[in-house]
mmCIF file of C-alpha atoms and ligand atoms in Angstrom:
data_model
loop_
_atom_site.group_PDB
_atom_site.id
_atom_site.type_symbol
_atom_site.label_atom_id
_atom_site.label_comp_id
_atom_site.label_asym_id
_atom_site.label_seq_id
_atom_site.Cartn_x
_atom_site.Cartn_y
_atom_site.Cartn_z
ATOM 1 C CA MET X 1 65.986 -57.161 2.791
ATOM 2 C CA LYS X 2 63.374 -55.598 5.030
ATOM 3 C CA ILE X 3 63.262 -51.824 5.386
ATOM 4 C CA GLY X 4 61.322 -49.290 7.377
ATOM 5 C CA ILE X 5 60.034 -46.022 5.960
ATOM 6 C CA PHE X 6 59.220 -43.311 8.448
ATOM 7 C CA ASP X 7 57.286 -40.145 7.743
ATOM 8 C CA SER X 8 55.371 -37.609 9.779
ATOM 9 C CA GLY X 9 52.195 -38.669 7.974
ATOM 10 C CA ALA X 10 50.976 -39.743 4.566
ATOM 11 C CA GLY X 11 53.441 -37.806 2.392
ATOM 12 C CA GLY X 12 56.172 -40.441 2.659
ATOM 13 C CA LEU X 13 54.042 -42.640 0.426
ATOM 14 C CA SER X 14 55.542 -40.606 -2.449
ATOM 15 C CA VAL X 15 58.888 -42.166 -1.509
ATOM 16 C CA VAL X 16 57.298 -45.613 -1.143
ATOM 17 C CA LYS X 17 55.877 -45.218 -4.653
ATOM 18 C CA SER X 18 59.364 -44.723 -6.111
ATOM 19 C CA LEU X 19 60.755 -47.639 -4.076
ATOM 20 C CA LEU X 20 57.946 -49.926 -5.250
ATOM 21 C CA GLU X 21 58.515 -48.906 -8.869
ATOM 22 C CA HIS X 22 62.164 -49.937 -8.576
ATOM 23 C CA ASN X 23 61.574 -52.975 -6.398
ATOM 24 C CA LEU X 24 64.788 -52.787 -4.366
ATOM 25 C CA PHE X 25 63.462 -54.538 -1.228
ATOM 26 C CA ASP X 26 61.528 -57.653 -0.189
ATOM 27 C CA GLU X 27 59.471 -56.007 2.499
ATOM 28 C CA ILE X 28 58.608 -52.394 3.340
ATOM 29 C CA ILE X 29 57.213 -51.406 6.738
ATOM 30 C CA TYR X 30 55.705 -47.899 6.539
ATOM 31 C CA TYR X 31 54.993 -45.878 9.647
ATOM 32 C CA GLY X 32 53.300 -42.477 9.453
ATOM 33 C CA ASP X 33 52.964 -40.434 12.624
ATOM 34 C CA THR X 34 49.548 -39.195 11.544
ATOM 35 C CA ALA X 35 48.615 -38.324 15.135
ATOM 36 C CA ARG X 36 51.254 -35.587 15.226
ATOM 37 C CA VAL X 37 51.662 -34.410 11.627
ATOM 38 C CA PRO X 38 52.837 -31.795 10.614
ATOM 39 C CA TYR X 39 56.425 -31.888 11.866
ATOM 40 C CA GLY X 40 57.484 -29.023 9.604
ATOM 41 C CA THR X 41 55.974 -26.365 11.869
ATOM 42 C CA LYS X 42 57.605 -27.741 15.033
ATOM 43 C CA ASP X 43 60.889 -26.911 16.748
ATOM 44 C CA LYS X 44 64.073 -28.949 16.482
ATOM 45 C CA ASN X 45 63.773 -30.601 19.933
ATOM 46 C CA THR X 46 60.212 -31.736 19.298
ATOM 47 C CA ILE X 47 61.147 -33.135 15.876
ATOM 48 C CA ILE X 48 64.042 -35.085 17.417
ATOM 49 C CA ARG X 49 61.868 -36.408 20.266
ATOM 50 C CA TYR X 50 59.111 -37.584 17.904
ATOM 51 C CA SER X 51 61.677 -39.198 15.598
ATOM 52 C CA LEU X 52 63.306 -41.133 18.452
ATOM 53 C CA GLU X 53 59.861 -42.302 19.564
ATOM 54 C CA ALA X 54 59.280 -43.612 16.044
ATOM 55 C CA LEU X 55 62.377 -45.797 16.460
ATOM 56 C CA GLU X 56 60.530 -47.568 19.276
ATOM 57 C CA PHE X 57 57.838 -48.509 16.785
ATOM 58 C CA PHE X 58 60.387 -49.990 14.394
ATOM 59 C CA ASN X 59 61.906 -52.047 17.245
ATOM 60 C CA ASN X 60 58.896 -54.354 16.771
ATOM 61 C CA PHE X 61 60.268 -55.385 13.382
ATOM 62 C CA ASP X 62 63.615 -56.804 12.461
ATOM 63 C CA ILE X 63 64.475 -54.184 9.826
ATOM 64 C CA ASP X 64 67.827 -53.938 8.017
ATOM 65 C CA LEU X 65 67.591 -50.258 7.153
ATOM 66 C CA LEU X 66 65.384 -47.282 7.978
ATOM 67 C CA ILE X 67 64.704 -44.462 5.526
ATOM 68 C CA THR X 68 63.217 -41.256 6.862
ATOM 69 C CA ALA X 69 61.141 -40.098 3.908
ATOM 70 C CA CYS X 70 60.404 -36.892 5.789
ATOM 71 C CA ASN X 71 62.718 -34.024 4.849
ATOM 72 C CA THR X 72 62.053 -32.315 8.180
ATOM 73 C CA VAL X 73 63.215 -35.398 10.118
ATOM 74 C CA SER X 74 66.166 -35.785 7.716
ATOM 75 C CA ALA X 75 67.157 -32.189 8.460
ATOM 76 C CA TYR X 76 67.214 -32.528 12.250
ATOM 77 C CA ALA X 77 67.139 -36.035 13.662
ATOM 78 C CA LEU X 78 69.380 -38.333 11.602
ATOM 79 C CA GLU X 79 72.431 -38.192 13.877
ATOM 80 C CA GLU X 80 70.402 -38.964 17.017
ATOM 81 C CA MET X 81 68.435 -41.723 15.274
ATOM 82 C CA ASN X 82 71.644 -43.336 14.058
ATOM 83 C CA THR X 83 73.197 -43.340 17.516
ATOM 84 C CA GLN X 84 70.089 -44.974 18.990
ATOM 85 C CA SER X 85 69.467 -47.749 16.455
ATOM 86 C CA ASN X 86 71.359 -50.859 15.465
ATOM 87 C CA TYR X 87 70.585 -50.476 11.747
ATOM 88 C CA PRO X 88 71.527 -47.560 9.476
ATOM 89 C CA VAL X 89 69.077 -44.660 9.235
ATOM 90 C CA LEU X 90 69.169 -42.762 5.936
ATOM 91 C CA GLY X 91 67.555 -39.450 5.137
ATOM 92 C CA VAL X 92 66.461 -37.929 1.859
ATOM 93 C CA ILE X 93 68.522 -34.721 1.905
ATOM 94 C CA ASN X 94 71.852 -36.375 0.976
ATOM 95 C CA ALA X 95 69.993 -38.179 -1.777
ATOM 96 C CA GLY X 96 68.501 -34.931 -3.126
ATOM 97 C CA VAL X 97 71.929 -33.324 -3.110
ATOM 98 C CA LEU X 98 73.398 -36.319 -4.974
ATOM 99 C CA ALA X 99 70.632 -35.980 -7.575
ATOM 100 C CA VAL X 100 71.673 -32.340 -8.126
ATOM 101 C CA GLU X 101 75.320 -33.431 -8.446
ATOM 102 C CA ASN X 102 74.371 -36.095 -10.993
ATOM 103 C CA SER X 103 72.310 -33.634 -13.042
ATOM 104 C CA HIS X 104 73.479 -31.371 -15.847
ATOM 105 C CA LEU X 105 73.217 -28.268 -13.612
ATOM 106 C CA ALA X 106 76.112 -25.807 -13.646
ATOM 107 C CA LYS X 107 77.364 -24.394 -10.337
ATOM 108 C CA ASP X 108 75.801 -20.991 -11.006
ATOM 109 C CA ASP X 109 72.446 -22.301 -12.262
ATOM 110 C CA SER X 110 69.575 -21.131 -10.071
ATOM 111 C CA ILE X 111 68.218 -23.768 -7.700
ATOM 112 C CA LEU X 112 64.985 -23.164 -5.799
ATOM 113 C CA ILE X 113 64.502 -25.235 -2.636
ATOM 114 C CA ILE X 114 60.903 -25.461 -1.423
ATOM 115 C CA ALA X 115 60.196 -27.130 1.906
ATOM 116 C CA THR X 116 58.610 -26.765 5.326
ATOM 117 C CA ARG X 117 59.581 -23.978 7.705
ATOM 118 C CA ALA X 118 61.707 -26.379 9.789
ATOM 119 C CA THR X 119 63.620 -27.785 6.806
ATOM 120 C CA ILE X 120 64.349 -24.334 5.378
ATOM 121 C CA THR X 121 65.371 -22.993 8.798
ATOM 122 C CA SER X 122 67.838 -25.874 9.232
ATOM 123 C CA LYS X 123 69.644 -24.737 6.018
ATOM 124 C CA ARG X 124 70.683 -28.381 5.459
ATOM 125 C CA TYR X 125 70.127 -28.387 1.703
ATOM 126 C CA GLU X 126 71.767 -24.989 1.312
ATOM 127 C CA HIS X 127 74.884 -25.923 3.298
ATOM 128 C CA GLU X 128 75.387 -29.196 1.461
ATOM 129 C CA LEU X 129 74.885 -27.596 -1.955
ATOM 130 C CA GLU X 130 77.124 -24.639 -1.129
ATOM 131 C CA ALA X 131 79.832 -27.043 0.039
ATOM 132 C CA LEU X 132 79.731 -28.530 -3.475
ATOM 133 C CA GLY X 133 80.093 -25.083 -5.051
ATOM 134 C CA TYR X 134 76.488 -24.320 -6.062
ATOM 135 C CA ASN X 135 76.156 -20.585 -5.571
ATOM 136 C CA ASN X 136 72.745 -19.523 -6.849
ATOM 137 C CA ILE X 137 70.322 -20.976 -4.315
ATOM 138 C CA ILE X 138 66.973 -19.622 -3.148
ATOM 139 C CA ALA X 139 65.302 -21.348 -0.190
ATOM 140 C CA LEU X 140 61.587 -20.814 0.354
ATOM 141 C CA GLN X 141 59.194 -21.978 3.085
ATOM 142 C CA THR X 142 56.067 -23.204 1.316
ATOM 143 C CA GLY X 143 54.215 -24.949 4.136
ATOM 144 C CA LEU X 144 50.737 -24.185 2.774
ATOM 145 C CA PHE X 145 51.237 -26.842 0.115
ATOM 146 C CA VAL X 146 51.235 -29.532 2.847
ATOM 147 C CA PRO X 147 47.566 -29.223 3.964
ATOM 148 C CA LEU X 148 46.490 -28.723 0.345
ATOM 149 C CA VAL X 149 48.031 -32.052 -0.625
ATOM 150 C CA GLU X 150 46.574 -33.692 2.514
ATOM 151 C CA GLU X 151 43.185 -32.453 1.260
ATOM 152 C CA GLY X 152 43.821 -33.998 -2.154
ATOM 153 C CA VAL X 153 44.192 -30.606 -3.890
ATOM 154 C CA PHE X 154 46.691 -31.350 -6.676
ATOM 155 C CA ASP X 155 45.530 -28.674 -9.142
ATOM 156 C CA GLY X 156 42.946 -25.901 -9.543
ATOM 157 C CA GLU X 157 42.392 -22.372 -8.339
ATOM 158 C CA ILE X 158 43.470 -22.637 -4.698
ATOM 159 C CA LEU X 159 46.756 -24.262 -5.646
ATOM 160 C CA GLU X 160 47.315 -21.668 -8.418
ATOM 161 C CA ALA X 161 46.711 -18.853 -5.925
ATOM 162 C CA THR X 162 49.097 -20.441 -3.422
ATOM 163 C CA MET X 163 51.805 -20.774 -6.071
ATOM 164 C CA ARG X 164 51.337 -17.113 -7.034
ATOM 165 C CA HIS X 165 51.538 -16.175 -3.351
ATOM 166 C CA TYR X 166 54.895 -17.900 -2.965
ATOM 167 C CA PHE X 167 56.488 -17.505 -6.388
ATOM 168 C CA SER X 168 55.346 -14.134 -7.780
ATOM 169 C CA SER X 169 58.725 -12.528 -7.096
ATOM 170 C CA ILE X 170 60.800 -15.606 -8.035
ATOM 171 C CA LYS X 171 62.524 -15.708 -11.408
ATOM 172 C CA GLU X 172 62.129 -19.042 -13.155
ATOM 173 C CA PRO X 173 64.738 -21.369 -11.621
ATOM 174 C CA LYS X 174 66.776 -23.982 -13.509
ATOM 175 C CA ALA X 175 65.876 -26.598 -10.907
ATOM 176 C CA ILE X 176 63.456 -26.992 -8.021
ATOM 177 C CA ILE X 177 64.206 -29.274 -5.087
ATOM 178 C CA LEU X 178 60.903 -30.673 -3.853
ATOM 179 C CA GLY X 179 62.190 -30.668 -0.279
ATOM 180 C CA CYS X 180 59.061 -32.107 1.281
ATOM 181 C CA THR X 181 57.403 -35.515 0.936
ATOM 182 C CA HIS X 182 54.112 -33.962 -0.155
ATOM 183 C CA PHE X 183 55.375 -31.908 -3.067
ATOM 184 C CA PRO X 184 55.797 -34.703 -5.666
ATOM 185 C CA MET X 185 51.986 -34.861 -5.625
ATOM 186 C CA ILE X 186 51.812 -31.346 -7.081
ATOM 187 C CA LYS X 187 54.815 -31.638 -9.368
ATOM 188 C CA GLU X 188 52.750 -31.247 -12.575
ATOM 189 C CA ALA X 189 51.214 -28.016 -11.251
ATOM 190 C CA LEU X 190 54.645 -26.689 -10.222
ATOM 191 C CA HIS X 191 56.132 -27.619 -13.566
ATOM 192 C CA ASN X 192 53.283 -25.898 -15.422
ATOM 193 C CA TYR X 193 53.608 -22.781 -13.287
ATOM 194 C CA PHE X 194 57.209 -22.407 -14.427
ATOM 195 C CA ASP X 195 56.389 -23.204 -18.098
ATOM 196 C CA ASN X 196 57.559 -26.822 -17.825
ATOM 197 C CA LYS X 197 61.183 -25.781 -17.753
ATOM 198 C CA PRO X 198 62.812 -26.454 -14.358
ATOM 199 C CA LEU X 199 64.329 -29.792 -13.490
ATOM 200 C CA LEU X 200 62.387 -31.178 -10.514
ATOM 201 C CA ILE X 201 64.329 -33.061 -7.848
ATOM 202 C CA HIS X 202 62.033 -35.572 -6.145
ATOM 203 C CA SER X 203 63.054 -37.232 -2.832
ATOM 204 C CA GLY X 204 61.668 -40.644 -3.875
ATOM 205 C CA GLU X 205 63.533 -40.816 -7.161
ATOM 206 C CA ALA X 206 66.609 -39.340 -5.493
ATOM 207 C CA ILE X 207 66.696 -42.000 -2.761
ATOM 208 C CA VAL X 208 66.367 -44.774 -5.361
ATOM 209 C CA GLU X 209 69.346 -43.316 -7.261
ATOM 210 C CA TYR X 210 71.240 -42.973 -3.960
ATOM 211 C CA LEU X 211 70.578 -46.602 -2.954
ATOM 212 C CA GLU X 212 71.523 -47.892 -6.388
ATOM 213 C CA THR X 213 74.786 -45.939 -6.589
ATOM 214 C CA ARG X 214 75.968 -45.831 -2.952
ATOM 215 C CA TYR X 215 74.580 -49.196 -1.751
ATOM 216 C CA ARG X 216 74.717 -51.001 -5.099
ATOM 217 C CA LEU X 217 71.158 -52.292 -4.625
ATOM 218 C CA LYS X 218 69.642 -54.022 -7.635
ATOM 219 C CA GLU X 219 66.035 -54.500 -8.747
ATOM 220 C CA ARG X 220 64.432 -57.741 -7.547
ATOM 221 C CA GLU X 221 62.052 -60.013 -9.407
ATOM 222 C CA GLN X 222 59.646 -60.520 -6.534
ATOM 223 C CA LYS X 223 57.332 -57.569 -5.801
ATOM 224 C CA ALA X 224 57.936 -56.033 -2.377
ATOM 225 C CA GLU X 225 55.400 -56.631 0.356
ATOM 226 C CA LEU X 226 54.130 -53.362 1.872
ATOM 227 C CA LYS X 227 52.728 -53.051 5.394
ATOM 228 C CA ILE X 228 51.282 -49.718 6.454
ATOM 229 C CA PHE X 229 50.990 -48.466 10.037
ATOM 230 C CA ALA X 230 50.026 -45.133 11.530
ATOM 231 C CA SER X 231 49.755 -43.550 14.971
ATOM 232 C CA ASP X 232 46.210 -42.359 14.179
ATOM 233 C CA ASN X 233 43.528 -42.941 11.558
ATOM 234 C CA VAL X 234 45.118 -45.993 9.945
ATOM 235 C CA ALA X 235 42.082 -46.439 7.711
ATOM 236 C CA GLY X 236 42.553 -42.894 6.361
ATOM 237 C CA LEU X 237 46.220 -43.527 5.601
ATOM 238 C CA ARG X 238 45.433 -46.819 3.856
ATOM 239 C CA LYS X 239 42.826 -44.984 1.748
ATOM 240 C CA ILE X 240 45.419 -42.413 0.675
ATOM 241 C CA ALA X 241 47.852 -45.275 -0.031
ATOM 242 C CA ASP X 242 45.263 -46.952 -2.275
ATOM 243 C CA ALA X 243 44.785 -43.712 -4.200
ATOM 244 C CA TRP X 244 48.465 -42.753 -4.482
ATOM 245 C CA LEU X 245 50.072 -46.113 -5.006
HETATM 246 N N1 DGL V 1 56.932 -34.942 5.800
HETATM 247 C C1 DGL V 1 57.240 -33.536 5.942
HETATM 248 C C2 DGL V 1 58.510 -33.201 5.144
HETATM 249 O O1 DGL V 1 58.883 -33.887 4.221
HETATM 250 C C3 DGL V 1 56.106 -32.668 5.460
HETATM 251 C C4 DGL V 1 54.880 -32.713 6.356
HETATM 252 C C5 DGL V 1 55.135 -32.227 7.764
HETATM 253 O O2 DGL V 1 55.322 -31.003 7.972
HETATM 254 O O3 DGL V 1 55.185 -33.064 8.635
HETATM 255 O O4 DGL V 1 59.175 -32.238 5.481
#
């Protein structure tokens, strides 16, 4: 089985990492739109247009399934992408919601969603969780974490100050949805900030759980082959891939 992974840039490698650890596919084609990242600050129509253009890239490969690792794309462009492709396109938001459902969380436990401006504005996570009865949800735009992660800042003073900036008035939540591809890279720092207590929902682990339960995919013996492409600075993306994977 050959799959495509699409992200606005390098962050989707956090999803690739989880997929490689579980070895569900024979071949993974990764495409990061590094020329136009970030998507999370853009408007809906631009996000949809960029996402449909990414489909043209994947037309060069005979993929069986496309996963949009990007939460922002998952929030806005899935329907359009599915109507314009002849393979299924899956996003990470349904998977994150399933991970909450499969957790021990009670319906009134506090859930903090952190994501880009676009993802939070779409209210996708909130609507899906509310439809399942979760009633104690806080949604927060935390876009500054994206460039920090791009710069390789995974701990230290600047990250601490940014967390204080966003979270000083937030009471410790029971769970945090890392609603952005980049945030798994700072999960230790986030966990520490909240005294190691909240359950962290990670898009990569969530999509693996989703594929295993909904698509009944099983681990393979052969290691998956990974091919990495980008719309700009391919060498830079490969360097990040070497460090992260
Ligand atoms: N990949 C985006 C997401 O998961 C974060 C980076 C961006 O804004 O493009 O929402």
